PDB file of C-alpha atoms in Angstrom:
ATOM      1  CA  UNK A   1     -65.031  -9.127 -44.124  1.00 43.00           C
ATOM      2  CA  UNK A   2     -64.179 -11.517 -41.386  1.00 45.00           C
ATOM      3  CA  UNK A   3     -66.227 -14.292 -42.906  1.00 46.00           C
ATOM      4  CA  UNK A   4     -64.389 -14.395 -46.249  1.00 47.00           C
ATOM      5  CA  UNK A   5     -61.010 -14.174 -44.541  1.00 48.00           C
ATOM      6  CA  UNK A   6     -61.811 -17.007 -42.321  1.00 50.00           C
ATOM      7  CA  UNK A   7     -62.645 -19.368 -45.217  1.00 54.00           C
ATOM      8  CA  UNK A   8     -60.278 -18.031 -47.857  1.00 61.00           C
ATOM      9  CA  UNK A   9     -57.035 -19.413 -46.626  1.00 73.00           C
ATOM     10  CA  UNK A  10     -54.323 -21.684 -47.948  1.00 76.00           C
ATOM     11  CA  UNK A  11     -55.968 -24.803 -46.650  1.00 80.00           C
ATOM     12  CA  UNK A  12     -59.279 -24.134 -48.307  1.00 82.00           C
ATOM     13  CA  UNK A  13     -57.624 -22.983 -51.612  1.00 82.00           C
ATOM     14  CA  UNK A  14     -55.587 -26.178 -51.746  1.00 85.00           C
ATOM     15  CA  UNK A  15     -58.582 -28.351 -51.029  1.00 85.00           C
ATOM     16  CA  UNK A  16     -60.565 -26.615 -53.746  1.00 87.00           C
ATOM     17  CA  UNK A  17     -57.696 -27.148 -56.182  1.00 86.00           C
ATOM     18  CA  UNK A  18     -57.591 -30.869 -55.261  1.00 87.00           C
ATOM     19  CA  UNK A  19     -61.342 -31.260 -55.930  1.00 90.00           C
ATOM     20  CA  UNK A  20     -60.993 -29.340 -59.337  1.00 91.00           C
ATOM     21  CA  UNK A  21     -57.968 -31.454 -60.291  1.00 89.00           C
ATOM     22  CA  UNK A  22     -59.903 -34.611 -59.412  1.00 90.00           C
ATOM     23  CA  UNK A  23     -62.904 -33.596 -61.439  1.00 91.00           C
ATOM     24  CA  UNK A  24     -60.783 -32.564 -64.481  1.00 90.00           C
ATOM     25  CA  UNK A  25     -58.823 -35.810 -64.461  1.00 89.00           C
ATOM     26  CA  UNK A  26     -61.964 -37.769 -63.912  1.00 89.00           C
ATOM     27  CA  UNK A  27     -63.730 -36.235 -67.015  1.00 89.00           C
ATOM     28  CA  UNK A  28     -60.905 -35.836 -69.363  1.00 87.00           C
ATOM     29  CA  UNK A  29     -58.293 -38.551 -68.498  1.00 86.00           C
ATOM     30  CA  UNK A  30     -59.414 -42.071 -69.537  1.00 87.00           C
ATOM     31  CA  UNK A  31     -59.025 -44.681 -66.722  1.00 84.00           C
ATOM     32  CA  UNK A  32     -58.479 -42.122 -63.911  1.00 88.00           C
ATOM     33  CA  UNK A  33     -61.952 -42.701 -62.399  1.00 84.00           C
ATOM     34  CA  UNK A  34     -61.649 -46.426 -62.605  1.00 85.00           C
ATOM     35  CA  UNK A  35     -61.950 -48.478 -59.386  1.00 81.00           C
ATOM     36  CA  UNK A  36     -58.432 -50.019 -59.767  1.00 82.00           C
ATOM     37  CA  UNK A  37     -56.858 -46.610 -60.322  1.00 85.00           C
ATOM     38  CA  UNK A  38     -58.671 -44.979 -57.436  1.00 84.00           C
ATOM     39  CA  UNK A  39     -57.551 -47.850 -55.114  1.00 80.00           C
ATOM     40  CA  UNK A  40     -54.046 -47.332 -56.324  1.00 80.00           C
ATOM     41  CA  UNK A  41     -54.324 -43.550 -55.722  1.00 85.00           C
ATOM     42  CA  UNK A  42     -55.585 -43.959 -52.200  1.00 84.00           C
ATOM     43  CA  UNK A  43     -52.851 -46.414 -51.288  1.00 81.00           C
ATOM     44  CA  UNK A  44     -50.134 -44.205 -52.709  1.00 81.00           C
ATOM     45  CA  UNK A  45     -51.504 -41.132 -51.031  1.00 90.00           C
ATOM     46  CA  UNK A  46     -51.826 -42.937 -47.658  1.00 93.00           C
ATOM     47  CA  UNK A  47     -48.029 -43.623 -47.555  1.00 93.00           C
ATOM     48  CA  UNK A  48     -47.202 -40.055 -48.467  1.00 93.00           C
ATOM     49  CA  UNK A  49     -49.732 -38.862 -45.977  1.00 95.00           C
ATOM     50  CA  UNK A  50     -48.440 -40.892 -43.166  1.00 96.00           C
ATOM     51  CA  UNK A  51     -44.882 -39.527 -43.786  1.00 96.00           C
ATOM     52  CA  UNK A  52     -46.456 -35.991 -43.939  1.00 96.00           C
ATOM     53  CA  UNK A  53     -47.866 -36.415 -40.546  1.00 96.00           C
ATOM     54  CA  UNK A  54     -44.516 -37.298 -39.107  1.00 96.00           C
ATOM     55  CA  UNK A  55     -42.842 -34.348 -40.864  1.00 96.00           C
ATOM     56  CA  UNK A  56     -45.537 -31.965 -39.746  1.00 96.00           C
ATOM     57  CA  UNK A  57     -44.995 -32.755 -36.054  1.00 96.00           C
ATOM     58  CA  UNK A  58     -41.405 -31.622 -36.454  1.00 97.00           C
ATOM     59  CA  UNK A  59     -42.111 -28.653 -38.735  1.00 95.00           C
ATOM     60  CA  UNK A  60     -44.787 -27.288 -36.248  1.00 95.00           C
ATOM     61  CA  UNK A  61     -42.018 -27.384 -33.607  1.00 93.00           C
ATOM     62  CA  UNK A  62     -39.736 -25.314 -36.069  1.00 92.00           C
ATOM     63  CA  UNK A  63     -37.643 -28.154 -37.273  1.00 94.00           C
ATOM     64  CA  UNK A  64     -37.288 -30.531 -40.274  1.00 95.00           C
ATOM     65  CA  UNK A  65     -36.504 -34.171 -40.659  1.00 96.00           C
ATOM     66  CA  UNK A  66     -34.645 -34.934 -43.797  1.00 96.00           C
ATOM     67  CA  UNK A  67     -33.779 -38.455 -42.397  1.00 96.00           C
ATOM     68  CA  UNK A  68     -37.403 -39.559 -42.379  1.00 97.00           C
ATOM     69  CA  UNK A  69     -37.316 -41.505 -45.523  1.00 96.00           C
ATOM     70  CA  UNK A  70     -33.983 -43.122 -44.727  1.00 96.00           C
ATOM     71  CA  UNK A  71     -35.448 -44.069 -41.261  1.00 97.00           C
ATOM     72  CA  UNK A  72     -38.549 -45.560 -43.055  1.00 97.00           C
ATOM     73  CA  UNK A  73     -36.494 -47.625 -45.456  1.00 96.00           C
ATOM     74  CA  UNK A  74     -33.774 -48.940 -43.118  1.00 96.00           C
ATOM     75  CA  UNK A  75     -35.913 -49.622 -39.995  1.00 96.00           C
ATOM     76  CA  UNK A  76     -38.506 -51.480 -42.227  1.00 95.00           C
ATOM     77  CA  UNK A  77     -36.000 -53.355 -44.337  1.00 95.00           C
ATOM     78  CA  UNK A  78     -34.063 -54.590 -41.188  1.00 94.00           C
ATOM     79  CA  UNK A  79     -37.373 -55.547 -39.650  1.00 94.00           C
ATOM     80  CA  UNK A  80     -38.142 -57.776 -42.701  1.00 93.00           C
ATOM     81  CA  UNK A  81     -34.740 -59.437 -42.276  1.00 92.00           C
ATOM     82  CA  UNK A  82     -35.596 -60.275 -38.667  1.00 91.00           C
ATOM     83  CA  UNK A  83     -39.040 -61.578 -39.579  1.00 89.00           C
ATOM     84  CA  UNK A  84     -37.518 -64.540 -41.234  1.00 80.00           C
ATOM     85  CA  UNK A  85     -36.053 -65.669 -37.880  1.00 79.00           C
ATOM     86  CA  UNK A  86     -39.190 -65.420 -35.770  1.00 78.00           C
ATOM     87  CA  UNK A  87     -42.581 -66.912 -36.018  1.00 74.00           C
ATOM     88  CA  UNK A  88     -44.102 -64.283 -33.852  1.00 80.00           C
ATOM     89  CA  UNK A  89     -44.770 -60.666 -34.948  1.00 86.00           C
ATOM     90  CA  UNK A  90     -43.920 -59.142 -31.617  1.00 89.00           C
ATOM     91  CA  UNK A  91     -40.059 -59.213 -31.731  1.00 91.00           C
ATOM     92  CA  UNK A  92     -39.669 -57.835 -35.304  1.00 91.00           C
ATOM     93  CA  UNK A  93     -42.241 -55.114 -34.597  1.00 93.00           C
ATOM     94  CA  UNK A  94     -40.602 -54.088 -31.274  1.00 95.00           C
ATOM     95  CA  UNK A  95     -37.214 -54.089 -33.075  1.00 95.00           C
ATOM     96  CA  UNK A  96     -38.448 -51.791 -35.842  1.00 95.00           C
ATOM     97  CA  UNK A  97     -40.048 -49.307 -33.395  1.00 96.00           C
ATOM     98  CA  UNK A  98     -36.920 -49.310 -31.227  1.00 97.00           C
ATOM     99  CA  UNK A  99     -34.556 -48.745 -34.124  1.00 97.00           C
ATOM    100  CA  UNK A 100     -36.652 -45.966 -35.612  1.00 97.00           C
ATOM    101  CA  UNK A 101     -37.003 -44.333 -32.184  1.00 97.00           C
ATOM    102  CA  UNK A 102     -33.314 -44.541 -31.592  1.00 97.00           C
ATOM    103  CA  UNK A 103     -32.673 -42.638 -34.869  1.00 97.00           C
ATOM    104  CA  UNK A 104     -35.238 -40.110 -33.753  1.00 97.00           C
ATOM    105  CA  UNK A 105     -33.651 -39.575 -30.414  1.00 97.00           C
ATOM    106  CA  UNK A 106     -30.300 -39.098 -31.924  1.00 97.00           C
ATOM    107  CA  UNK A 107     -31.679 -36.511 -34.369  1.00 97.00           C
ATOM    108  CA  UNK A 108     -33.404 -34.783 -31.439  1.00 97.00           C
ATOM    109  CA  UNK A 109     -30.183 -34.719 -29.322  1.00 97.00           C
ATOM    110  CA  UNK A 110     -28.179 -33.291 -32.163  1.00 97.00           C
ATOM    111  CA  UNK A 111     -30.771 -30.540 -32.639  1.00 96.00           C
ATOM    112  CA  UNK A 112     -31.729 -29.770 -29.072  1.00 95.00           C
ATOM    113  CA  UNK A 113     -28.605 -30.306 -27.177  1.00 95.00           C
ATOM    114  CA  UNK A 114     -25.626 -30.152 -29.487  1.00 95.00           C
ATOM    115  CA  UNK A 115     -27.590 -27.256 -31.326  1.00 93.00           C
ATOM    116  CA  UNK A 116     -26.793 -28.311 -34.883  1.00 95.00           C
ATOM    117  CA  UNK A 117     -29.330 -26.740 -37.316  1.00 94.00           C
ATOM    118  CA  UNK A 118     -31.954 -29.335 -38.009  1.00 95.00           C
ATOM    119  CA  UNK A 119     -31.448 -29.087 -41.738  1.00 94.00           C
ATOM    120  CA  UNK A 120     -27.798 -30.188 -41.487  1.00 96.00           C
ATOM    121  CA  UNK A 121     -28.294 -32.645 -38.554  1.00 96.00           C
ATOM    122  CA  UNK A 122     -31.000 -34.674 -40.226  1.00 96.00           C
ATOM    123  CA  UNK A 123     -29.301 -34.519 -43.683  1.00 96.00           C
ATOM    124  CA  UNK A 124     -26.168 -36.067 -42.094  1.00 96.00           C
ATOM    125  CA  UNK A 125     -28.284 -38.595 -40.268  1.00 96.00           C
ATOM    126  CA  UNK A 126     -30.062 -39.576 -43.371  1.00 96.00           C
ATOM    127  CA  UNK A 127     -26.629 -40.445 -45.044  1.00 96.00           C
ATOM    128  CA  UNK A 128     -25.480 -42.154 -41.856  1.00 96.00           C
ATOM    129  CA  UNK A 129     -28.629 -44.306 -41.402  1.00 96.00           C
ATOM    130  CA  UNK A 130     -28.666 -45.452 -44.919  1.00 96.00           C
ATOM    131  CA  UNK A 131     -24.913 -46.299 -45.138  1.00 95.00           C
ATOM    132  CA  UNK A 132     -24.955 -48.089 -41.755  1.00 95.00           C
ATOM    133  CA  UNK A 133     -28.077 -49.974 -42.686  1.00 94.00           C
ATOM    134  CA  UNK A 134     -26.697 -51.185 -45.951  1.00 93.00           C
ATOM    135  CA  UNK A 135     -23.331 -52.135 -44.426  1.00 93.00           C
ATOM    136  CA  UNK A 136     -24.453 -53.752 -41.205  1.00 91.00           C
ATOM    137  CA  UNK A 137     -28.147 -54.510 -41.170  1.00 91.00           C
ATOM    138  CA  UNK A 138     -29.321 -55.592 -44.603  1.00 92.00           C
ATOM    139  CA  UNK A 139     -27.563 -57.496 -47.414  1.00 86.00           C
ATOM    140  CA  UNK A 140     -29.113 -55.979 -50.476  1.00 90.00           C
ATOM    141  CA  UNK A 141     -30.963 -52.938 -51.730  1.00 92.00           C
ATOM    142  CA  UNK A 142     -34.347 -54.722 -51.914  1.00 93.00           C
ATOM    143  CA  UNK A 143     -35.553 -56.858 -49.011  1.00 93.00           C
ATOM    144  CA  UNK A 144     -38.550 -59.027 -49.660  1.00 93.00           C
ATOM    145  CA  UNK A 145     -41.138 -60.112 -47.191  1.00 91.00           C
ATOM    146  CA  UNK A 146     -40.163 -63.586 -45.846  1.00 89.00           C
ATOM    147  CA  UNK A 147     -42.513 -66.644 -46.431  1.00 85.00           C
ATOM    148  CA  UNK A 148     -43.563 -66.478 -42.754  1.00 83.00           C
ATOM    149  CA  UNK A 149     -44.206 -62.732 -42.933  1.00 80.00           C
ATOM    150  CA  UNK A 150     -47.663 -62.885 -44.394  1.00 82.00           C
ATOM    151  CA  UNK A 151     -48.953 -60.759 -41.589  1.00 85.00           C
ATOM    152  CA  UNK A 152     -47.256 -57.732 -43.050  1.00 89.00           C
ATOM    153  CA  UNK A 153     -49.671 -57.674 -45.929  1.00 88.00           C
ATOM    154  CA  UNK A 154     -52.219 -56.554 -43.438  1.00 88.00           C
ATOM    155  CA  UNK A 155     -50.599 -53.161 -43.311  1.00 90.00           C
ATOM    156  CA  UNK A 156     -50.770 -52.485 -47.042  1.00 84.00           C
ATOM    157  CA  UNK A 157     -52.593 -55.178 -49.090  1.00 82.00           C
ATOM    158  CA  UNK A 158     -55.722 -55.984 -47.278  1.00 85.00           C
ATOM    159  CA  UNK A 159     -59.240 -54.408 -46.860  1.00 83.00           C
ATOM    160  CA  UNK A 160     -61.489 -53.990 -43.841  1.00 84.00           C
ATOM    161  CA  UNK A 161     -65.141 -53.527 -44.734  1.00 82.00           C
ATOM    162  CA  UNK A 162     -64.109 -52.620 -48.208  1.00 79.00           C
ATOM    163  CA  UNK A 163     -61.718 -49.919 -47.187  1.00 84.00           C
ATOM    164  CA  UNK A 164     -58.005 -50.588 -48.061  1.00 87.00           C
ATOM    165  CA  UNK A 165     -55.872 -50.965 -44.854  1.00 91.00           C
ATOM    166  CA  UNK A 166     -53.439 -48.197 -45.964  1.00 92.00           C
ATOM    167  CA  UNK A 167     -56.273 -45.720 -45.908  1.00 91.00           C
ATOM    168  CA  UNK A 168     -57.297 -47.041 -42.467  1.00 93.00           C
ATOM    169  CA  UNK A 169     -53.765 -46.534 -41.116  1.00 94.00           C
ATOM    170  CA  UNK A 170     -53.591 -42.980 -42.681  1.00 94.00           C
ATOM    171  CA  UNK A 171     -56.897 -41.990 -41.144  1.00 94.00           C
ATOM    172  CA  UNK A 172     -55.883 -43.581 -37.816  1.00 95.00           C
ATOM    173  CA  UNK A 173     -52.534 -41.809 -37.668  1.00 95.00           C
ATOM    174  CA  UNK A 174     -54.125 -38.587 -38.656  1.00 95.00           C
ATOM    175  CA  UNK A 175     -56.707 -38.754 -35.852  1.00 96.00           C
ATOM    176  CA  UNK A 176     -54.123 -39.770 -33.270  1.00 96.00           C
ATOM    177  CA  UNK A 177     -51.714 -36.998 -34.336  1.00 96.00           C
ATOM    178  CA  UNK A 178     -54.509 -34.357 -34.392  1.00 95.00           C
ATOM    179  CA  UNK A 179     -55.646 -35.345 -30.958  1.00 96.00           C
ATOM    180  CA  UNK A 180     -52.146 -35.368 -29.738  1.00 96.00           C
ATOM    181  CA  UNK A 181     -51.308 -31.896 -31.048  1.00 95.00           C
ATOM    182  CA  UNK A 182     -54.628 -30.205 -30.356  1.00 93.00           C
ATOM    183  CA  UNK A 183     -55.739 -31.830 -27.064  1.00 94.00           C
ATOM    184  CA  UNK A 184     -52.686 -32.692 -25.008  1.00 95.00           C
ATOM    185  CA  UNK A 185     -50.390 -30.546 -22.914  1.00 95.00           C
ATOM    186  CA  UNK A 186     -47.368 -31.814 -24.843  1.00 95.00           C
ATOM    187  CA  UNK A 187     -48.991 -31.030 -28.120  1.00 95.00           C
ATOM    188  CA  UNK A 188     -49.513 -27.478 -27.004  1.00 95.00           C
ATOM    189  CA  UNK A 189     -45.879 -27.380 -25.865  1.00 95.00           C
ATOM    190  CA  UNK A 190     -44.853 -28.265 -29.476  1.00 95.00           C
ATOM    191  CA  UNK A 191     -46.943 -25.396 -30.825  1.00 94.00           C
ATOM    192  CA  UNK A 192     -45.503 -23.073 -28.235  1.00 94.00           C
ATOM    193  CA  UNK A 193     -41.980 -24.135 -28.966  1.00 93.00           C
ATOM    194  CA  UNK A 194     -42.436 -23.516 -32.743  1.00 91.00           C
ATOM    195  CA  UNK A 195     -44.312 -20.216 -32.225  1.00 90.00           C
ATOM    196  CA  UNK A 196     -41.660 -18.672 -29.991  1.00 89.00           C
ATOM    197  CA  UNK A 197     -38.740 -20.688 -28.727  1.00 85.00           C
ATOM    198  CA  UNK A 198     -37.488 -18.118 -26.249  1.00 87.00           C
ATOM    199  CA  UNK A 199     -40.824 -17.401 -24.730  1.00 90.00           C
ATOM    200  CA  UNK A 200     -41.654 -20.990 -24.377  1.00 89.00           C
ATOM    201  CA  UNK A 201     -38.343 -21.531 -22.460  1.00 89.00           C
ATOM    202  CA  UNK A 202     -39.194 -18.537 -20.160  1.00 91.00           C
ATOM    203  CA  UNK A 203     -42.590 -19.942 -19.301  1.00 89.00           C
ATOM    204  CA  UNK A 204     -40.989 -23.138 -18.051  1.00 90.00           C
ATOM    205  CA  UNK A 205     -41.656 -25.458 -21.062  1.00 92.00           C
ATOM    206  CA  UNK A 206     -38.950 -28.230 -21.241  1.00 93.00           C
ATOM    207  CA  UNK A 207     -37.878 -27.161 -24.653  1.00 94.00           C
ATOM    208  CA  UNK A 208     -35.019 -29.608 -25.255  1.00 95.00           C
ATOM    209  CA  UNK A 209     -36.988 -32.831 -24.250  1.00 95.00           C
ATOM    210  CA  UNK A 210     -39.907 -31.603 -26.373  1.00 96.00           C
ATOM    211  CA  UNK A 211     -37.644 -31.236 -29.460  1.00 96.00           C
ATOM    212  CA  UNK A 212     -36.200 -34.791 -28.968  1.00 97.00           C
ATOM    213  CA  UNK A 213     -39.774 -36.122 -28.590  1.00 97.00           C
ATOM    214  CA  UNK A 214     -40.802 -34.471 -31.784  1.00 96.00           C
ATOM    215  CA  UNK A 215     -38.112 -36.281 -33.842  1.00 97.00           C
ATOM    216  CA  UNK A 216     -38.729 -39.519 -32.058  1.00 97.00           C
ATOM    217  CA  UNK A 217     -42.366 -39.516 -32.946  1.00 97.00           C
ATOM    218  CA  UNK A 218     -41.521 -38.479 -36.520  1.00 97.00           C
ATOM    219  CA  UNK A 219     -39.149 -41.555 -36.894  1.00 97.00           C
ATOM    220  CA  UNK A 220     -41.633 -43.974 -35.455  1.00 97.00           C
ATOM    221  CA  UNK A 221     -44.397 -42.677 -37.824  1.00 97.00           C
ATOM    222  CA  UNK A 222     -41.873 -43.156 -40.644  1.00 96.00           C
ATOM    223  CA  UNK A 223     -41.522 -46.836 -39.554  1.00 97.00           C
ATOM    224  CA  UNK A 224     -45.315 -47.259 -39.733  1.00 96.00           C
ATOM    225  CA  UNK A 225     -45.288 -45.805 -43.276  1.00 96.00           C
ATOM    226  CA  UNK A 226     -42.516 -48.306 -44.108  1.00 95.00           C
ATOM    227  CA  UNK A 227     -44.730 -51.191 -42.935  1.00 95.00           C
ATOM    228  CA  UNK A 228     -47.568 -49.905 -45.128  1.00 94.00           C
ATOM    229  CA  UNK A 229     -45.298 -49.722 -48.128  1.00 93.00           C
ATOM    230  CA  UNK A 230     -43.915 -53.209 -47.496  1.00 93.00           C
ATOM    231  CA  UNK A 231     -47.281 -54.593 -47.028  1.00 91.00           C
ATOM    232  CA  UNK A 232     -48.536 -53.206 -50.278  1.00 89.00           C
ATOM    233  CA  UNK A 233     -45.593 -54.429 -52.488  1.00 89.00           C
ATOM    234  CA  UNK A 234     -44.239 -57.236 -50.351  1.00 90.00           C
ATOM    235  CA  UNK A 235     -40.835 -55.670 -50.158  1.00 92.00           C
ATOM    236  CA  UNK A 236     -38.866 -52.646 -49.120  1.00 94.00           C
ATOM    237  CA  UNK A 237     -36.658 -51.048 -51.727  1.00 94.00           C
ATOM    238  CA  UNK A 238     -33.995 -49.008 -49.811  1.00 94.00           C
ATOM    239  CA  UNK A 239     -33.123 -47.179 -52.954  1.00 94.00           C
ATOM    240  CA  UNK A 240     -36.095 -45.011 -52.195  1.00 94.00           C
ATOM    241  CA  UNK A 241     -33.747 -43.065 -49.959  1.00 94.00           C
ATOM    242  CA  UNK A 242     -32.137 -41.557 -53.032  1.00 92.00           C
ATOM    243  CA  UNK A 243     -35.542 -40.736 -54.690  1.00 90.00           C
ATOM    244  CA  UNK A 244     -37.427 -37.375 -54.323  1.00 87.00           C
ATOM    245  CA  UNK A 245     -39.812 -38.819 -51.731  1.00 91.00           C
ATOM    246  CA  UNK A 246     -38.591 -36.630 -48.933  1.00 93.00           C
ATOM    247  CA  UNK A 247     -39.225 -33.526 -50.972  1.00 89.00           C
ATOM    248  CA  UNK A 248     -42.663 -34.828 -51.837  1.00 90.00           C
ATOM    249  CA  UNK A 249     -43.280 -35.041 -48.094  1.00 94.00           C
ATOM    250  CA  UNK A 250     -42.103 -31.463 -47.458  1.00 92.00           C
ATOM    251  CA  UNK A 251     -44.253 -30.413 -50.412  1.00 89.00           C
ATOM    252  CA  UNK A 252     -47.539 -31.891 -48.916  1.00 91.00           C
ATOM    253  CA  UNK A 253     -46.798 -30.286 -45.495  1.00 93.00           C
ATOM    254  CA  UNK A 254     -45.932 -26.830 -46.728  1.00 89.00           C
ATOM    255  CA  UNK A 255     -48.483 -26.830 -49.535  1.00 88.00           C
ATOM    256  CA  UNK A 256     -51.295 -27.690 -47.156  1.00 87.00           C
ATOM    257  CA  UNK A 257     -50.451 -24.694 -44.952  1.00 85.00           C
ATOM    258  CA  UNK A 258     -48.034 -25.856 -42.170  1.00 90.00           C
ATOM    259  CA  UNK A 259     -45.734 -22.923 -41.747  1.00 84.00           C
ATOM    260  CA  UNK A 260     -41.981 -23.567 -41.956  1.00 83.00           C
ATOM    261  CA  UNK A 261     -41.550 -20.791 -39.294  1.00 83.00           C
ATOM    262  CA  UNK A 262     -43.203 -23.030 -36.748  1.00 85.00           C
ATOM    263  CA  UNK A 263     -46.262 -22.961 -34.426  1.00 86.00           C
ATOM    264  CA  UNK A 264     -48.771 -22.933 -37.298  1.00 87.00           C
ATOM    265  CA  UNK A 265     -50.879 -25.408 -39.119  1.00 88.00           C
ATOM    266  CA  UNK A 266     -52.084 -28.938 -38.174  1.00 91.00           C
ATOM    267  CA  UNK A 267     -52.771 -32.444 -39.458  1.00 94.00           C
ATOM    268  CA  UNK A 268     -55.739 -31.179 -41.446  1.00 92.00           C
ATOM    269  CA  UNK A 269     -53.345 -29.128 -43.621  1.00 92.00           C
ATOM    270  CA  UNK A 270     -51.335 -32.365 -44.316  1.00 94.00           C
ATOM    271  CA  UNK A 271     -54.376 -34.216 -45.414  1.00 93.00           C
ATOM    272  CA  UNK A 272     -55.430 -31.552 -48.047  1.00 91.00           C
ATOM    273  CA  UNK A 273     -51.880 -31.151 -49.192  1.00 91.00           C
ATOM    274  CA  UNK A 274     -51.603 -34.907 -49.627  1.00 92.00           C
ATOM    275  CA  UNK A 275     -54.848 -35.098 -51.584  1.00 90.00           C
ATOM    276  CA  UNK A 276     -53.754 -32.498 -54.107  1.00 90.00           C
ATOM    277  CA  UNK A 277     -50.331 -33.894 -54.731  1.00 89.00           C
ATOM    278  CA  UNK A 278     -51.653 -37.459 -54.860  1.00 89.00           C
ATOM    279  CA  UNK A 279     -54.236 -36.566 -57.430  1.00 90.00           C
ATOM    280  CA  UNK A 280     -51.679 -34.584 -59.622  1.00 90.00           C
ATOM    281  CA  UNK A 281     -49.122 -37.374 -59.489  1.00 88.00           C
ATOM    282  CA  UNK A 282     -51.654 -40.007 -60.358  1.00 89.00           C
ATOM    283  CA  UNK A 283     -53.020 -37.954 -63.240  1.00 89.00           C
ATOM    284  CA  UNK A 284     -49.612 -37.194 -64.631  1.00 89.00           C
ATOM    285  CA  UNK A 285     -48.674 -40.890 -64.470  1.00 87.00           C
ATOM    286  CA  UNK A 286     -51.763 -41.938 -66.379  1.00 89.00           C
ATOM    287  CA  UNK A 287     -50.903 -39.274 -69.002  1.00 88.00           C
ATOM    288  CA  UNK A 288     -47.396 -40.761 -69.338  1.00 88.00           C
ATOM    289  CA  UNK A 289     -45.845 -37.483 -68.287  1.00 87.00           C
ATOM    290  CA  UNK A 290     -42.123 -38.132 -68.119  1.00 88.00           C
ATOM    291  CA  UNK A 291     -40.534 -38.666 -64.649  1.00 83.00           C
ATOM    292  CA  UNK A 292     -38.220 -35.678 -65.164  1.00 87.00           C
ATOM    293  CA  UNK A 293     -41.122 -33.486 -66.087  1.00 88.00           C
ATOM    294  CA  UNK A 294     -43.088 -34.737 -63.125  1.00 86.00           C
ATOM    295  CA  UNK A 295     -40.193 -33.626 -60.879  1.00 85.00           C
ATOM    296  CA  UNK A 296     -40.004 -30.254 -62.629  1.00 89.00           C
ATOM    297  CA  UNK A 297     -43.763 -29.646 -61.915  1.00 87.00           C
ATOM    298  CA  UNK A 298     -43.301 -30.711 -58.290  1.00 83.00           C
ATOM    299  CA  UNK A 299     -40.317 -28.409 -57.913  1.00 86.00           C
ATOM    300  CA  UNK A 300     -42.260 -25.506 -59.256  1.00 88.00           C
ATOM    301  CA  UNK A 301     -45.166 -26.287 -56.944  1.00 85.00           C
ATOM    302  CA  UNK A 302     -42.798 -26.560 -53.986  1.00 82.00           C
ATOM    303  CA  UNK A 303     -41.164 -23.199 -54.813  1.00 85.00           C
ATOM    304  CA  UNK A 304     -44.571 -21.601 -55.054  1.00 83.00           C
ATOM    305  CA  UNK A 305     -45.639 -23.137 -51.741  1.00 80.00           C
ATOM    306  CA  UNK A 306     -42.472 -21.827 -50.133  1.00 79.00           C
ATOM    307  CA  UNK A 307     -43.091 -18.293 -51.383  1.00 82.00           C
ATOM    308  CA  UNK A 308     -46.724 -18.408 -50.147  1.00 75.00           C
ATOM    309  CA  UNK A 309     -45.401 -19.659 -46.824  1.00 72.00           C
ATOM    310  CA  UNK A 310     -42.847 -16.902 -46.566  1.00 75.00           C
ATOM    311  CA  UNK A 311     -45.621 -14.410 -47.204  1.00 75.00           C
ATOM    312  CA  UNK A 312     -48.206 -15.785 -44.881  1.00 68.00           C
ATOM    313  CA  UNK A 313     -45.595 -16.800 -42.093  1.00 64.00           C
ATOM    314  CA  UNK A 314     -42.775 -14.303 -42.293  1.00 66.00           C
ATOM    315  CA  UNK A 315     -39.545 -14.827 -40.420  1.00 59.00           C
ATOM    316  CA  UNK A 316     -39.262 -12.721 -37.280  1.00 55.00           C
ATOM    317  CA  UNK A 317     -36.287 -11.645 -35.361  1.00 50.00           C
ATOM    318  CA  UNK A 318     -36.575 -14.449 -32.924  1.00 48.00           C
ATOM    319  CA  UNK A 319     -36.555 -17.005 -35.741  1.00 47.00           C
ATOM    320  CA  UNK A 320     -33.359 -15.446 -37.227  1.00 47.00           C
ATOM    321  CA  UNK A 321     -31.563 -15.645 -33.872  1.00 45.00           C
ATOM    322  CA  UNK A 322     -32.591 -19.283 -33.420  1.00 44.00           C
ATOM    323  CA  UNK A 323     -31.281 -20.208 -36.928  1.00 44.00           C
ATOM    324  CA  UNK A 324     -34.626 -21.778 -37.801  1.00 49.00           C
ATOM    325  CA  UNK A 325     -34.199 -25.034 -39.755  1.00 51.00           C
TER     326      UNK A 325
END
């Protein structure tokens, strides 16, 4: 019985569903299997997957980052504004990394030291980041890539050896994040923190700095996703903050098998969750399914994923005492 149990888990089921959905759309939906559509699919999936990686790092540590999309939009848009003033790419890139890291550090400090529940701290930060960005950093909702910013297209509109660069960035981020979480001491600390906060503290793990680091990494990864988005469409539309993207990110993380109770799952789970949602969204778009109906379907899938997560990763007494997310 151990063999079937090992392979019959949430990750394998979601991967199988993704393959089935891909085959069904490919056979019955005209245009789904075309080269142009598949390229569009992988580009869109890549952005969602990169954001999912950032969210997963926080969720594994028993947190959540609702400010991730706001961080992506504002840090990238303000970077595009700065690009017009510099001929070099170094200063704008360092600025974007520094701004996103600052947002992540503030998130981490609020959660780890002020002890505000992550759900409320990051929700408030999302509103603050978007409001401050629109008032002080950028002049309009949509910021276009300046004439001297052609290098930004490398992140989202180029190909290397026939592979779109968004896919390359997604794969690179996935490999780096997997290596970090699975093969470094800090990565093991993140798992330990998410698995049992009190026990991790007793063993001498620096819990509060680890939490701050989680949110900092999540925000920087969000900035990378913003560059990929801006490279693909030559602009950054900050109104994306008011979209359902953050819920799509949570969906791919939970659906893939990363437990909201913390300490469970990994980057591979994010990849399979991203594949399934990407295929479903692309197929529904080709079928001209209304946007409201798409959101309804995604909501139902998210609710189902949360129910499955609560069954597979039940809350324990220690989670309740901590307040979870």
